PDB file of C-alpha atoms in Angstrom:
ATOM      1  CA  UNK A  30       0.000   0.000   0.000  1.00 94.00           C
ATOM      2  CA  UNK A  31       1.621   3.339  -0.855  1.00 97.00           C
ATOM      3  CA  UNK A  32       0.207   6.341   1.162  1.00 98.00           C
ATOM      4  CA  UNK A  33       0.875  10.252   1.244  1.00 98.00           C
ATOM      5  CA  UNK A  34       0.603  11.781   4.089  1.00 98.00           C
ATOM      6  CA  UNK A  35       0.508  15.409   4.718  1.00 97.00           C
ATOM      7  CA  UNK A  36      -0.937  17.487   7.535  1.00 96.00           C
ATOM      8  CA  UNK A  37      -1.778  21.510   8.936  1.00 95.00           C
ATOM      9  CA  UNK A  38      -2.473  23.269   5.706  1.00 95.00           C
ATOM     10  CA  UNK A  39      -4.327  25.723   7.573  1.00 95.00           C
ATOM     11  CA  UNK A  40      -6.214  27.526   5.632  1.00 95.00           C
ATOM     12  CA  UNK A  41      -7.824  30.624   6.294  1.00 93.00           C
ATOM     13  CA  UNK A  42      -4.511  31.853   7.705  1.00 93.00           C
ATOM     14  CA  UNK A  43      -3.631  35.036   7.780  1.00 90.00           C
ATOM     15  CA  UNK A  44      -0.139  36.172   8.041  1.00 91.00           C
ATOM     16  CA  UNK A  45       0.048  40.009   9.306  1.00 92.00           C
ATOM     17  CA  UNK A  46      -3.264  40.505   8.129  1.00 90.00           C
ATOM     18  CA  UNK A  47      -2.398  39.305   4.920  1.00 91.00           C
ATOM     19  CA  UNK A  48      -4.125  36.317   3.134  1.00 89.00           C
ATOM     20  CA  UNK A  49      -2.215  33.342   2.655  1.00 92.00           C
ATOM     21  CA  UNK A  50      -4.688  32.016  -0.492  1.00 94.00           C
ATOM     22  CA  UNK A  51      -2.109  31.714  -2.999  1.00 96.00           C
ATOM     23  CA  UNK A  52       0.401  30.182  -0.922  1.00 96.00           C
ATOM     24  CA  UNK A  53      -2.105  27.469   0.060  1.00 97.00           C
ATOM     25  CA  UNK A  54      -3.364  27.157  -3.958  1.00 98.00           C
ATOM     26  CA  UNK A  55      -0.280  26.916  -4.962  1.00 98.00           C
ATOM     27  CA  UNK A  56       0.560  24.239  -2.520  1.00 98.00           C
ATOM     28  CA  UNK A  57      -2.775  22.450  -3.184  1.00 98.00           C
ATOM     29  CA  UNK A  58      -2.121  22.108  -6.737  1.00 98.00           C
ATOM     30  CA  UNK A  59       1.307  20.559  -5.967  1.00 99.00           C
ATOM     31  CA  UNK A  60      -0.541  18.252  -4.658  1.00 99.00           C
ATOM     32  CA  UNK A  61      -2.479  16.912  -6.937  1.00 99.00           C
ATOM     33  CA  UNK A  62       0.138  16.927  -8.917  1.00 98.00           C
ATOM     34  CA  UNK A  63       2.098  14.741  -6.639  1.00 98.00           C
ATOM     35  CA  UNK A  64      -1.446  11.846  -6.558  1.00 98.00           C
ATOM     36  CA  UNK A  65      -0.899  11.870 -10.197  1.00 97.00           C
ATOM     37  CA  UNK A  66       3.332  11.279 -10.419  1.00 98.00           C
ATOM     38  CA  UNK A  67       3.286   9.330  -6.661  1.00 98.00           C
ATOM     39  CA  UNK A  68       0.047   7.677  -7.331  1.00 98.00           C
ATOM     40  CA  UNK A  69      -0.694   6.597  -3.673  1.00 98.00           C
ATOM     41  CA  UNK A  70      -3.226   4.373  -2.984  1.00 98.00           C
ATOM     42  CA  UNK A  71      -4.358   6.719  -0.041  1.00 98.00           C
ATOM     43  CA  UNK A  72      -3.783  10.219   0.326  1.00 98.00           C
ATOM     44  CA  UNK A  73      -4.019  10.838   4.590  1.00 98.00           C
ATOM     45  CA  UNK A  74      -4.249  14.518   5.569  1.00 95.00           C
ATOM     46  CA  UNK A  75      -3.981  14.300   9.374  1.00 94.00           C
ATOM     47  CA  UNK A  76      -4.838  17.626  11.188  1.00 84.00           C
ATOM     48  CA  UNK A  77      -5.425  21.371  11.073  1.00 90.00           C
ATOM     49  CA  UNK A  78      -6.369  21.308   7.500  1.00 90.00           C
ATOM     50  CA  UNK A  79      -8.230  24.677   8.930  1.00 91.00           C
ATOM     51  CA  UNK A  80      -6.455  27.142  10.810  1.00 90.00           C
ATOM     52  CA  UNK A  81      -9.755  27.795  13.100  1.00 87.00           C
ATOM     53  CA  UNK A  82     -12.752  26.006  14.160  1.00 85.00           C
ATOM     54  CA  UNK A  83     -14.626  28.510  11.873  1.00 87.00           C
ATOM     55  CA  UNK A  84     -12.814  29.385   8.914  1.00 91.00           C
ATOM     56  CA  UNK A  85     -13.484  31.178   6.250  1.00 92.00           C
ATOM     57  CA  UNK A  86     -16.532  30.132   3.099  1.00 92.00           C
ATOM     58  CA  UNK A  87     -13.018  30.965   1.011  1.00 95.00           C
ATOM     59  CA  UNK A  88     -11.390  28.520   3.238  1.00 93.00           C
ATOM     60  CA  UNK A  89     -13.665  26.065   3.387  1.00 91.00           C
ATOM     61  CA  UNK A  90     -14.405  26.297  -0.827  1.00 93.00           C
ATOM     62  CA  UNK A  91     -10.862  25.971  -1.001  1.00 96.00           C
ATOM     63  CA  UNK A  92     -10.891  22.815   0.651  1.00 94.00           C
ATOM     64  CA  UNK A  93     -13.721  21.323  -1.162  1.00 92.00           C
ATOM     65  CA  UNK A  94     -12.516  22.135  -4.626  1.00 95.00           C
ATOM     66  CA  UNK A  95      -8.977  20.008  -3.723  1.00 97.00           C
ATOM     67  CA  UNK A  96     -11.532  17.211  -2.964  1.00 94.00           C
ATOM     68  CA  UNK A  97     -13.641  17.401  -5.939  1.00 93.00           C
ATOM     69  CA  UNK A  98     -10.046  17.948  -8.272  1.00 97.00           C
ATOM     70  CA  UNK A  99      -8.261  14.888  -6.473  1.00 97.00           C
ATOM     71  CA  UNK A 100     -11.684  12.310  -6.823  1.00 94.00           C
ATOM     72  CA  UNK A 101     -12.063  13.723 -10.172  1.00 95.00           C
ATOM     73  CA  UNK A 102      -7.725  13.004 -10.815  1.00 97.00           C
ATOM     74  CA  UNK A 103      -7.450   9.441  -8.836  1.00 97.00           C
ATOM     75  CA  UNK A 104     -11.595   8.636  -8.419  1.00 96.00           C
ATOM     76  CA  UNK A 105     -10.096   4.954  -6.312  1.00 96.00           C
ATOM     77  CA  UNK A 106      -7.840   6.897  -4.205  1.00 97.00           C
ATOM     78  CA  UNK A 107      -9.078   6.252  -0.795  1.00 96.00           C
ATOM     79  CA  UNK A 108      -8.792  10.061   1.180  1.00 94.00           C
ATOM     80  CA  UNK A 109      -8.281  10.035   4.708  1.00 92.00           C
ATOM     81  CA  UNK A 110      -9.571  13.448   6.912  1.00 90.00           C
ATOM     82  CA  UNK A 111      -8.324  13.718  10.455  1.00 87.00           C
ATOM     83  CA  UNK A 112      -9.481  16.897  12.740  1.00 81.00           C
ATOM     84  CA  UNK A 113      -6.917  18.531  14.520  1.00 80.00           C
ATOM     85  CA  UNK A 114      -7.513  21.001  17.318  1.00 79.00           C
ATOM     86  CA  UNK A 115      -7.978  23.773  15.023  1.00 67.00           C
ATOM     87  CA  UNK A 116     -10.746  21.636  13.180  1.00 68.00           C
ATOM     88  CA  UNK A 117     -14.191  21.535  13.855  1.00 65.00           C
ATOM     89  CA  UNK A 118     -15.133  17.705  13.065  1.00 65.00           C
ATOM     90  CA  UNK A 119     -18.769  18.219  11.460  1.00 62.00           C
ATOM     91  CA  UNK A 120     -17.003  20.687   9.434  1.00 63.00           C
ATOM     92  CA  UNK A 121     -14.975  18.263   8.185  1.00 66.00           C
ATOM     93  CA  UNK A 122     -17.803  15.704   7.412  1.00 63.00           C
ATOM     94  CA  UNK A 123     -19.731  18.198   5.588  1.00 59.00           C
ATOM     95  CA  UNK A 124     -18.226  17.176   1.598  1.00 66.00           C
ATOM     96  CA  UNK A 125     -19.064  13.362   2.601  1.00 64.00           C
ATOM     97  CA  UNK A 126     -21.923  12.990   1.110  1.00 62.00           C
ATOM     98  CA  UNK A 127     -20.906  14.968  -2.222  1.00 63.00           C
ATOM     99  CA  UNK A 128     -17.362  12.963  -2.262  1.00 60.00           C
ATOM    100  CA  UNK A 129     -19.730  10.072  -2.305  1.00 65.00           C
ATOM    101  CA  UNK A 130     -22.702  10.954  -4.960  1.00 59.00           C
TER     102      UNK A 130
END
């Protein structure tokens, strides 16, 4: 079994009151351009994928477009969501049911 494993992209962060969007887009598409090259079998994201129990709808859109992109890239990759203490667990839930239609 071959499995990527990355953690605390929070986004929504702020940096001296400056957005960190691009820095975390440009990071998410490395990504999914590392499940294409790599191709893991599971892709484990373990923690703080927010930086705040109630980020941002920019944040959060964020975060469901690098879901739809990577099911839409590797649709039998198997992804793995952990909460970390800056996540709010039913937030996390909340794309199951789309991830799964």
């Amino acid at each position: 079994m071959r499995l990527l494993h990355t953690s605390d992209w929070h986004l929504g962060h702020t940096l001296r009151d400056q957005p960190r969007a691009m820095e975390h887009a440009l990071f998410l598409g490395w990504l999914l351009e590392r499940l294409l090259v790599e191709r893991p079998d599971s892709l484990l994201v373990a923690g703080d994928i927010y930086d705040s129990a109630n980020p941002p709808a920019s944040a959060q859109a964020m975060f469901y477009r690098f879901l739809s992109a990577a099911r839409r890239l590797r649709p039998d990759l198997d992804l793995v969501v952990i909460g970390g203490n800056h996540d709010s667990a039913a937030r996390l839930d909340a794309p199951h049911p789309l991830l799964e239609a």
